[in-house]
PDB file of C-alpha atoms and ligand atoms in Angstrom:
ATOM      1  CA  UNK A   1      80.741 111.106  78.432  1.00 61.00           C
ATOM      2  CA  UNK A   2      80.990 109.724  81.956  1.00 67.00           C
ATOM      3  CA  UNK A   3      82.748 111.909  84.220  1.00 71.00           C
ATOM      4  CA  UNK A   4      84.967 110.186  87.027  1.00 69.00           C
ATOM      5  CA  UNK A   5      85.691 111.567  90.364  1.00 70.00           C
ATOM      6  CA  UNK A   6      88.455 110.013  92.718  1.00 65.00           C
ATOM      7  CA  UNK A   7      85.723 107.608  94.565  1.00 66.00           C
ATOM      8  CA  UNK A   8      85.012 105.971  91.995  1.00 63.00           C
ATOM      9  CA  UNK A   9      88.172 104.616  92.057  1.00 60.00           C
ATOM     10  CA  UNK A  10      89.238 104.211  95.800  1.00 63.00           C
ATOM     11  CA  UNK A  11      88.756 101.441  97.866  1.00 74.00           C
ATOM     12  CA  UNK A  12      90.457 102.387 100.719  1.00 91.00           C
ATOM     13  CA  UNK A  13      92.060 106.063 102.235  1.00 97.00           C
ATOM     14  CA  UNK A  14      94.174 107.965  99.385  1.00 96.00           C
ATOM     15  CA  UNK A  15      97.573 110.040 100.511  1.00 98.00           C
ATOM     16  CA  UNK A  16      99.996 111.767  98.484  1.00 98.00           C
ATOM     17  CA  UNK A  17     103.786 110.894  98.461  1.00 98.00           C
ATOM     18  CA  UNK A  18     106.821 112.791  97.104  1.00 99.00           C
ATOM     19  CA  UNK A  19     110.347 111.461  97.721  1.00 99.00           C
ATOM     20  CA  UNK A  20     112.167 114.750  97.842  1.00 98.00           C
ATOM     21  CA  UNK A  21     115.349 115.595  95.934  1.00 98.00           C
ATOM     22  CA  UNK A  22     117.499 114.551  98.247  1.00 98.00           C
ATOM     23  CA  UNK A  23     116.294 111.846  98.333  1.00 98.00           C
ATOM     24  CA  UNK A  24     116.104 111.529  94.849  1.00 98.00           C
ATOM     25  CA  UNK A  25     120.044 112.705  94.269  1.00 98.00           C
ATOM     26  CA  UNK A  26     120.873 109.758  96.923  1.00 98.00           C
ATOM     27  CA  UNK A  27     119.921 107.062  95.308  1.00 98.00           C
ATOM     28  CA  UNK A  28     116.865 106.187  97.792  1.00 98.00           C
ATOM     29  CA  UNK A  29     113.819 105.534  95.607  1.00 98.00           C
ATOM     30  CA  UNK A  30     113.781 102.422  95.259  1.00 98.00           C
ATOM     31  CA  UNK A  31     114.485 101.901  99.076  1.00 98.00           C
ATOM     32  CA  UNK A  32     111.456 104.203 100.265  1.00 98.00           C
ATOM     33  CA  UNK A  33     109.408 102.613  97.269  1.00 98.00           C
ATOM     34  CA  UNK A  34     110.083  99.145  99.387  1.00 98.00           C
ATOM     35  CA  UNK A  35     109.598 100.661 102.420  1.00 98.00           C
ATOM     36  CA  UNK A  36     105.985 102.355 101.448  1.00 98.00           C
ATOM     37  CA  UNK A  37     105.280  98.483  99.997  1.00 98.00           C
ATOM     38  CA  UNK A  38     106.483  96.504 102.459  1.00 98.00           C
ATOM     39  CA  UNK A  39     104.639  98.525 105.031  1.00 98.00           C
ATOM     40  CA  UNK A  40     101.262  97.278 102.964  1.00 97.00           C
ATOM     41  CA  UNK A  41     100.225 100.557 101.565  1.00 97.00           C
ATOM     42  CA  UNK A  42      99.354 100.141  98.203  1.00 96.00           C
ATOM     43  CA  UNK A  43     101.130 102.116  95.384  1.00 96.00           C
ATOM     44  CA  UNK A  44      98.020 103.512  92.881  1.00 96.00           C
ATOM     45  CA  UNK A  45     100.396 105.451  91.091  1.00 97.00           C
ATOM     46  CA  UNK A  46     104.076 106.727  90.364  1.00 97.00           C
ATOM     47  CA  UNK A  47     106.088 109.121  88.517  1.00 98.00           C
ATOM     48  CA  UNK A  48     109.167 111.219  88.200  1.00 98.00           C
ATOM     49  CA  UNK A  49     108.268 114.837  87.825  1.00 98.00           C
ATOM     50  CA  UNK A  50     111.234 118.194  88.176  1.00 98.00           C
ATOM     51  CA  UNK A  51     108.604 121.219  89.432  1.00 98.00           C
ATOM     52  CA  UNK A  52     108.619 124.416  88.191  1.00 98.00           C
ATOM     53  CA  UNK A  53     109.128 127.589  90.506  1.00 98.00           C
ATOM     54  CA  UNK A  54     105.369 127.855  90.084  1.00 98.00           C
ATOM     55  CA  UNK A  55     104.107 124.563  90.695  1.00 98.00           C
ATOM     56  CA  UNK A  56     106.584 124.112  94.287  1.00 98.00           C
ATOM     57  CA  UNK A  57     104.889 127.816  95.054  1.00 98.00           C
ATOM     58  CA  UNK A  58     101.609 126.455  94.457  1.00 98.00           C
ATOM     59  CA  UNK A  59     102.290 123.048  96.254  1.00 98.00           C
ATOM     60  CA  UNK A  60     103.334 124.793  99.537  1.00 97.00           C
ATOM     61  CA  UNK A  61     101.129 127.457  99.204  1.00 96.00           C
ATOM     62  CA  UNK A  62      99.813 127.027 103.083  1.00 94.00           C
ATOM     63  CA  UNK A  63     103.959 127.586 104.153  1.00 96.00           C
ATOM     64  CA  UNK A  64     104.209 131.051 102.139  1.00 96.00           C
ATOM     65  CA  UNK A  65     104.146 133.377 105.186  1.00 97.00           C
ATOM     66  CA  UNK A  66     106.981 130.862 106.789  1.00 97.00           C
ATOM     67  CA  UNK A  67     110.144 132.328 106.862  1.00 97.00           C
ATOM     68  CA  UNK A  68     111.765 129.164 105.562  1.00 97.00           C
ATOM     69  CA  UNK A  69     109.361 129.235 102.139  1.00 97.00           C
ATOM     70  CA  UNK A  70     111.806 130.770  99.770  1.00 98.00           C
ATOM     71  CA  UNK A  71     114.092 128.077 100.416  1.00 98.00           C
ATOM     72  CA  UNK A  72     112.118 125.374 100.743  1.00 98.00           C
ATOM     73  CA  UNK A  73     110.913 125.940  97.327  1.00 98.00           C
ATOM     74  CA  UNK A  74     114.392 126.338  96.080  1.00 98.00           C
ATOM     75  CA  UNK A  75     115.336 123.169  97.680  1.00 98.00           C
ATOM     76  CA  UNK A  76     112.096 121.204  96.071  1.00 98.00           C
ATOM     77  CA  UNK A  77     113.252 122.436  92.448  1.00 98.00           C
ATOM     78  CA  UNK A  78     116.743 121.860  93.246  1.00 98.00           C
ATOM     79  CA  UNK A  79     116.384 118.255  91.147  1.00 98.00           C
ATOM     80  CA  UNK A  80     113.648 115.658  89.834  1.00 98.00           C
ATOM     81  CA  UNK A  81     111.072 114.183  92.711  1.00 98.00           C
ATOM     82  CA  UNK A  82     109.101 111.104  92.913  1.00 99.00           C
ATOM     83  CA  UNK A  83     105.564 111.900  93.183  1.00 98.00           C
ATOM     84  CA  UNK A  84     103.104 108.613  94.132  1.00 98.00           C
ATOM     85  CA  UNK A  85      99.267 107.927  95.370  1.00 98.00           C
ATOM     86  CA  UNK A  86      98.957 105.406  98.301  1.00 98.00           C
ATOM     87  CA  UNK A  87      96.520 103.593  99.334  1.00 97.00           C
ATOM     88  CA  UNK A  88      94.911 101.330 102.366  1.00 97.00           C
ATOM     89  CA  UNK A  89      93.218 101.890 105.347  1.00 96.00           C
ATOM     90  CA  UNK A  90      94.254 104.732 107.456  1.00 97.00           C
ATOM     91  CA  UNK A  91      97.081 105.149 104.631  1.00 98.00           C
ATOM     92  CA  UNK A  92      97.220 109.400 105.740  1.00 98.00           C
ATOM     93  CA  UNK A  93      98.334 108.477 108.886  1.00 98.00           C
ATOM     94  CA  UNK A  94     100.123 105.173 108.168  1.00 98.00           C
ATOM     95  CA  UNK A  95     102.398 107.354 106.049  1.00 98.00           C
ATOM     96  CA  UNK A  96     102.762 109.780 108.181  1.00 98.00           C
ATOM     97  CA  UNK A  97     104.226 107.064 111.111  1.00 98.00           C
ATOM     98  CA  UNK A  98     106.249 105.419 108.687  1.00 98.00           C
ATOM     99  CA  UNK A  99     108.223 108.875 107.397  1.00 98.00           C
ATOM    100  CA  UNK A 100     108.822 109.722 110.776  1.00 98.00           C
ATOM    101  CA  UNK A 101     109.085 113.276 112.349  1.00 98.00           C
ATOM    102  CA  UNK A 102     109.521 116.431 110.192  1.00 98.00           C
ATOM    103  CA  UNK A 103     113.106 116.983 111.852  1.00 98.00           C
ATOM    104  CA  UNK A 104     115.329 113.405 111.443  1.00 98.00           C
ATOM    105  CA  UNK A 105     116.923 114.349 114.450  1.00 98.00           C
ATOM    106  CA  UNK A 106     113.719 113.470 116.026  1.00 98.00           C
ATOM    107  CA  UNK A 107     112.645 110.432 114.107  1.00 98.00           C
ATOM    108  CA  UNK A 108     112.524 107.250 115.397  1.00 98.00           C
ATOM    109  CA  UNK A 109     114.119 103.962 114.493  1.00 98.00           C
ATOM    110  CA  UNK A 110     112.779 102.402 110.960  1.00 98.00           C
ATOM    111  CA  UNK A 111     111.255 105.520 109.864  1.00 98.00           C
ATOM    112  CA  UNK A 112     111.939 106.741 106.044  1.00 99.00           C
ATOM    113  CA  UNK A 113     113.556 110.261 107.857  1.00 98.00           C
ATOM    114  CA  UNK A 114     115.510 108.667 110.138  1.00 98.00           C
ATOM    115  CA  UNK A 115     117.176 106.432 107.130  1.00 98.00           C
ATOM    116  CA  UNK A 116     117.466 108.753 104.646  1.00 98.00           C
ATOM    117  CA  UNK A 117     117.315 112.329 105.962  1.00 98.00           C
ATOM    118  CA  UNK A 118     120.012 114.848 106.039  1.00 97.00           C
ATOM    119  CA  UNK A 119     118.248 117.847 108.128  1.00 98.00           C
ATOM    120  CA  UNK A 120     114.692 119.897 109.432  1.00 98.00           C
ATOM    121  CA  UNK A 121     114.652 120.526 105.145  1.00 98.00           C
ATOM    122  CA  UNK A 122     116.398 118.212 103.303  1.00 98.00           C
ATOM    123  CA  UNK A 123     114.367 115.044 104.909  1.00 98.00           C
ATOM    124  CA  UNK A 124     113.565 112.709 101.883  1.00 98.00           C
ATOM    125  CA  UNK A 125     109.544 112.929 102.270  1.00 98.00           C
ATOM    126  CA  UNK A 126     106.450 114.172 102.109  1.00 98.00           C
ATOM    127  CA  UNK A 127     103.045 113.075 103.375  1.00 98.00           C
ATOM    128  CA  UNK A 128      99.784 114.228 103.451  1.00 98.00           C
ATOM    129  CA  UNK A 129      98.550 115.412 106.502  1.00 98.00           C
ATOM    130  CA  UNK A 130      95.209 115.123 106.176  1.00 98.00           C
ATOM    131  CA  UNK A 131      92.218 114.015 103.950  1.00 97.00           C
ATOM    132  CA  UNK A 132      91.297 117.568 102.543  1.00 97.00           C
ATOM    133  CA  UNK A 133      95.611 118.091 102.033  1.00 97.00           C
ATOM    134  CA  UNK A 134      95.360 114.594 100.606  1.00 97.00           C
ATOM    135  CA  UNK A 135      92.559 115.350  98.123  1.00 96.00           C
ATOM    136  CA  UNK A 136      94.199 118.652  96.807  1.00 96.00           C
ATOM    137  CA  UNK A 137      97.948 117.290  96.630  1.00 98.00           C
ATOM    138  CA  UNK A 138      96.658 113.670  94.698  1.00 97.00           C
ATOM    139  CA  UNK A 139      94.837 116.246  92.105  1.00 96.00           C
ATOM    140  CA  UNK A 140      97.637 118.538  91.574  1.00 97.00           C
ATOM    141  CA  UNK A 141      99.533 116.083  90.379  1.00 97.00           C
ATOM    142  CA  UNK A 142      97.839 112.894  88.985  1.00 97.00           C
ATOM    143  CA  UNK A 143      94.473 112.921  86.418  1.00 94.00           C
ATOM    144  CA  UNK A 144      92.117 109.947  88.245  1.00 88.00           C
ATOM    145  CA  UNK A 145      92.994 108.194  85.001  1.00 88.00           C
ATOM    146  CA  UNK A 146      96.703 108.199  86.097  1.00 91.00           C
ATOM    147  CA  UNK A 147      95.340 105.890  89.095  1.00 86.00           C
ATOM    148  CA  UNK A 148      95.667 102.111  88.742  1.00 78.00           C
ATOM    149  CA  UNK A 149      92.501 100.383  90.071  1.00 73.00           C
TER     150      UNK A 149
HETATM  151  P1  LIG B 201     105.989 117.934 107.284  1.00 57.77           P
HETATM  152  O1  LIG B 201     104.490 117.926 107.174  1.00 57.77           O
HETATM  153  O2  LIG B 201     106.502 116.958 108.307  1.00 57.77           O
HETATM  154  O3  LIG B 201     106.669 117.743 105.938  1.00 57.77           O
HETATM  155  O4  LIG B 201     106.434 119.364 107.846  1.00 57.77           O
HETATM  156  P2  LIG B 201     105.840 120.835 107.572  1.00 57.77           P
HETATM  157  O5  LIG B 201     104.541 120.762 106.841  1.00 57.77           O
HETATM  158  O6  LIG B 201     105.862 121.564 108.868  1.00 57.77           O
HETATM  159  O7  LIG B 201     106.942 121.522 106.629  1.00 57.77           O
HETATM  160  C1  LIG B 201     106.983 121.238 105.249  1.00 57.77           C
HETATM  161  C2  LIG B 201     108.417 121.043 104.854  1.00 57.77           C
HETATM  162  O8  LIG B 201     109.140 122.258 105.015  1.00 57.77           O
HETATM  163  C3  LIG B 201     109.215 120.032 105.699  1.00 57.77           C
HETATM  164  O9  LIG B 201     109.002 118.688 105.300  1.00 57.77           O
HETATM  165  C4  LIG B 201     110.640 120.480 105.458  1.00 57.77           C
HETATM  166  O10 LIG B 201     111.136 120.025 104.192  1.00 57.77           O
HETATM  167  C5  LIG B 201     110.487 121.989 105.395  1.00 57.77           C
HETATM  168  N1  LIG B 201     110.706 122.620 106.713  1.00 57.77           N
HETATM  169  C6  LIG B 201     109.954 122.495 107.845  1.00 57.77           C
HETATM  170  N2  LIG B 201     110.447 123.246 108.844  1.00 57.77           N
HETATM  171  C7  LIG B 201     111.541 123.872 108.329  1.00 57.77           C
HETATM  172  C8  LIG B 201     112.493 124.809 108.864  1.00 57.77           C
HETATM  173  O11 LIG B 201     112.424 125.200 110.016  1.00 57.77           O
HETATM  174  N3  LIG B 201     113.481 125.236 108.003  1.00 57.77           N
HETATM  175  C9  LIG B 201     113.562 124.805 106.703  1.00 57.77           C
HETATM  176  N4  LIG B 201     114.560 125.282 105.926  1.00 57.77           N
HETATM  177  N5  LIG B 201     112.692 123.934 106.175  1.00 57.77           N
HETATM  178  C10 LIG B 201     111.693 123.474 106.968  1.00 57.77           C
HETATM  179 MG1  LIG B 202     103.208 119.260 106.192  1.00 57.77          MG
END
Protein backbone atom coordinates (compact mmCIF):
# COMPACT_ATOMS: atom_id res chain seq x y z
CA UNK A 1 0.00 0.00 0.00
CA UNK A 2 0.73 3.68 -0.55
CA UNK A 3 2.34 5.25 2.27
CA UNK A 4 1.38 9.03 3.00
CA UNK A 5 3.58 11.56 4.56
CA UNK A 6 2.20 15.04 5.80
CA UNK A 7 3.08 16.82 2.24
CA UNK A 8 1.10 15.07 0.56
CA UNK A 9 -1.52 16.61 2.16
CA UNK A 10 -0.49 20.32 2.86
CA UNK A 11 -1.00 23.10 0.82
CA UNK A 12 0.12 25.67 2.84
CA UNK A 13 2.41 25.94 6.45
CA UNK A 14 1.04 23.32 9.19
CA UNK A 15 1.08 24.44 13.17
CA UNK A 16 -0.17 22.70 16.07
CA UNK A 17 -2.87 24.16 18.45
CA UNK A 18 -4.00 23.10 21.96
CA UNK A 19 -6.53 25.22 23.87
CA UNK A 20 -5.32 24.51 27.36
CA UNK A 21 -7.50 23.45 30.29
CA UNK A 22 -8.22 26.51 31.39
CA UNK A 23 -9.28 27.35 28.75
CA UNK A 24 -11.15 24.42 28.28
CA UNK A 25 -12.87 24.60 32.06
CA UNK A 26 -13.93 28.34 30.94
CA UNK A 27 -15.99 27.78 28.44
CA UNK A 28 -13.60 29.38 25.61
CA UNK A 29 -13.43 26.87 22.76
CA UNK A 30 -15.64 27.84 20.75
CA UNK A 31 -14.44 31.55 21.11
CA UNK A 32 -10.63 30.73 20.25
CA UNK A 33 -12.05 28.20 17.55
CA UNK A 34 -13.64 31.66 15.97
CA UNK A 35 -10.84 33.50 16.65
CA UNK A 36 -8.20 30.90 14.88
CA UNK A 37 -11.09 31.04 11.85
CA UNK A 38 -11.82 34.33 11.62
CA UNK A 39 -8.16 35.17 11.56
CA UNK A 40 -8.14 32.90 8.08
CA UNK A 41 -6.11 30.04 9.29
CA UNK A 42 -7.60 27.06 8.23
CA UNK A 43 -8.72 24.34 10.75
CA UNK A 44 -7.33 20.69 9.13
CA UNK A 45 -8.28 19.05 12.13
CA UNK A 46 -9.87 18.98 15.76
CA UNK A 47 -10.35 17.00 18.77
CA UNK A 48 -10.85 16.77 22.47
CA UNK A 49 -8.15 14.69 24.04
CA UNK A 50 -7.42 14.48 28.46
CA UNK A 51 -3.33 13.54 28.38
CA UNK A 52 -1.86 11.16 30.36
CA UNK A 53 1.11 11.99 32.84
CA UNK A 54 3.17 10.41 30.07
CA UNK A 55 2.02 11.92 27.04
CA UNK A 56 2.16 15.94 28.81
CA UNK A 57 5.93 14.57 29.85
CA UNK A 58 6.56 13.65 26.43
CA UNK A 59 4.85 16.80 24.88
CA UNK A 60 7.07 19.22 26.90
CA UNK A 61 9.89 17.18 26.86
CA UNK A 62 12.30 20.32 25.71
CA UNK A 63 10.90 22.23 29.31
CA UNK A 64 12.02 19.14 31.62
CA UNK A 65 15.13 20.79 33.14
CA UNK A 66 12.70 24.05 33.82
CA UNK A 67 11.94 24.44 37.20
CA UNK A 68 8.29 25.10 36.41
CA UNK A 69 7.95 21.41 34.47
CA UNK A 70 6.40 19.46 37.25
CA UNK A 71 3.68 21.80 37.35
CA UNK A 72 3.16 22.61 34.12
CA UNK A 73 2.48 19.08 33.42
CA UNK A 74 0.17 18.87 36.33
CA UNK A 75 -1.63 21.83 35.12
CA UNK A 76 -1.93 20.30 31.31
CA UNK A 77 -3.60 17.01 32.86
CA UNK A 78 -5.52 18.97 35.23
CA UNK A 79 -8.75 18.54 32.60
CA UNK A 80 -9.60 17.67 28.80
CA UNK A 81 -7.68 20.00 25.97
CA UNK A 82 -8.50 20.86 22.51
CA UNK A 83 -5.87 19.72 20.28
CA UNK A 84 -6.18 21.16 16.33
CA UNK A 85 -3.86 21.38 12.97
CA UNK A 86 -3.86 24.85 11.24
CA UNK A 87 -3.17 25.77 8.25
CA UNK A 88 -2.23 28.84 5.68
CA UNK A 89 0.59 30.68 4.83
CA UNK A 90 2.95 31.63 7.50
CA UNK A 91 0.22 29.86 9.85
CA UNK A 92 3.50 29.11 12.68
CA UNK A 93 3.86 32.53 13.08
CA UNK A 94 0.32 33.80 12.35
CA UNK A 95 -0.58 31.74 15.42
CA UNK A 96 1.89 32.69 17.31
CA UNK A 97 0.77 36.77 16.83
CA UNK A 98 -2.67 35.95 17.28
CA UNK A 99 -2.15 34.00 20.94
CA UNK A 100 -0.22 36.74 22.06
CA UNK A 101 2.77 36.71 24.56
CA UNK A 102 3.51 33.68 26.81
CA UNK A 103 2.71 35.94 30.00
CA UNK A 104 -1.09 37.72 29.45
CA UNK A 105 0.16 40.39 31.39
CA UNK A 106 2.17 41.17 28.41
CA UNK A 107 -0.20 40.45 25.59
CA UNK A 108 -1.57 42.84 23.54
CA UNK A 109 -5.08 43.88 22.67
CA UNK A 110 -7.15 41.08 20.52
CA UNK A 111 -4.80 38.41 21.27
CA UNK A 112 -6.31 34.81 22.43
CA UNK A 113 -3.98 35.40 25.97
CA UNK A 114 -4.97 38.60 26.56
CA UNK A 115 -8.89 37.42 26.34
CA UNK A 116 -8.78 34.41 27.94
CA UNK A 117 -5.68 34.02 30.12
CA UNK A 118 -5.49 33.85 33.80
CA UNK A 119 -1.47 33.89 34.40
CA UNK A 120 2.52 33.12 32.98
CA UNK A 121 0.79 29.15 33.19
CA UNK A 122 -2.64 29.04 33.02
CA UNK A 123 -2.78 31.13 29.51
CA UNK A 124 -5.40 29.24 27.31
CA UNK A 125 -2.81 28.30 24.34
CA UNK A 126 -0.35 26.74 22.72
CA UNK A 127 1.47 27.27 19.43
CA UNK A 128 4.08 25.90 17.63
CA UNK A 129 7.09 27.68 17.53
CA UNK A 130 8.60 26.53 14.74
CA UNK A 131 8.42 24.18 11.65
CA UNK A 132 10.56 21.23 13.12
CA UNK A 133 8.24 21.85 16.78
CA UNK A 134 5.35 21.99 14.33
CA UNK A 135 6.16 18.71 12.54
CA UNK A 136 6.75 16.70 15.85
CA UNK A 137 3.67 18.22 17.89
CA UNK A 138 1.03 17.66 14.54
CA UNK A 139 2.43 13.83 14.66
CA UNK A 140 2.11 13.25 18.26
CA UNK A 141 -1.17 13.79 18.14
CA UNK A 142 -3.03 13.41 14.76
CA UNK A 143 -2.43 10.19 12.08
CA UNK A 144 -2.15 12.30 8.44
CA UNK A 145 -5.43 10.48 7.90
CA UNK A 146 -6.94 12.52 10.82
CA UNK A 147 -6.18 15.65 8.42
CA UNK A 148 -9.03 17.00 6.28
CA UNK A 149 -7.73 17.93 2.78
P1 LIG B 1 5.00 29.51 24.92
O1 LIG B 1 5.77 28.97 23.74
O2 LIG B 1 4.59 30.94 24.73
O3 LIG B 1 3.81 28.63 25.27
O4 LIG B 1 5.98 29.53 26.18
P2 LIG B 1 7.14 28.52 26.64
O5 LIG B 1 7.44 27.53 25.56
O6 LIG B 1 8.26 29.34 27.16
O7 LIG B 1 6.50 27.75 27.89
C1 LIG B 1 5.59 26.69 27.70
C2 LIG B 1 4.46 26.85 28.67
O8 LIG B 1 4.94 26.70 30.00
C3 LIG B 1 3.78 28.23 28.68
O9 LIG B 1 2.81 28.38 27.66
C4 LIG B 1 3.16 28.26 30.06
O10 LIG B 1 1.94 27.50 30.12
C5 LIG B 1 4.20 27.54 30.89
N1 LIG B 1 5.16 28.48 31.51
C6 LIG B 1 6.07 29.28 30.89
N2 LIG B 1 6.80 29.98 31.78
C7 LIG B 1 6.34 29.60 33.00
C8 LIG B 1 6.69 29.96 34.35
O11 LIG B 1 7.57 30.77 34.58
N3 LIG B 1 5.99 29.33 35.35
C9 LIG B 1 5.00 28.41 35.10
N4 LIG B 1 4.36 27.84 36.15
N5 LIG B 1 4.65 28.06 33.86
C10 LIG B 1 5.30 28.64 32.82
MG1 LIG C 1 6.87 27.20 23.56
Amino acid sequence: AEKYTLEDFTMGELTFSIIKPDAVANNKIGDILKMISDSGLKIKATKMIHMSKTQAEGFYAVHKERPFFGELVEFMISGPCVVSVLEGDNAIKRYRDLMGATNPADAVEGTIRKAFGAGIEANACHGSDGPDTAKVEVSYFFSNLELVN
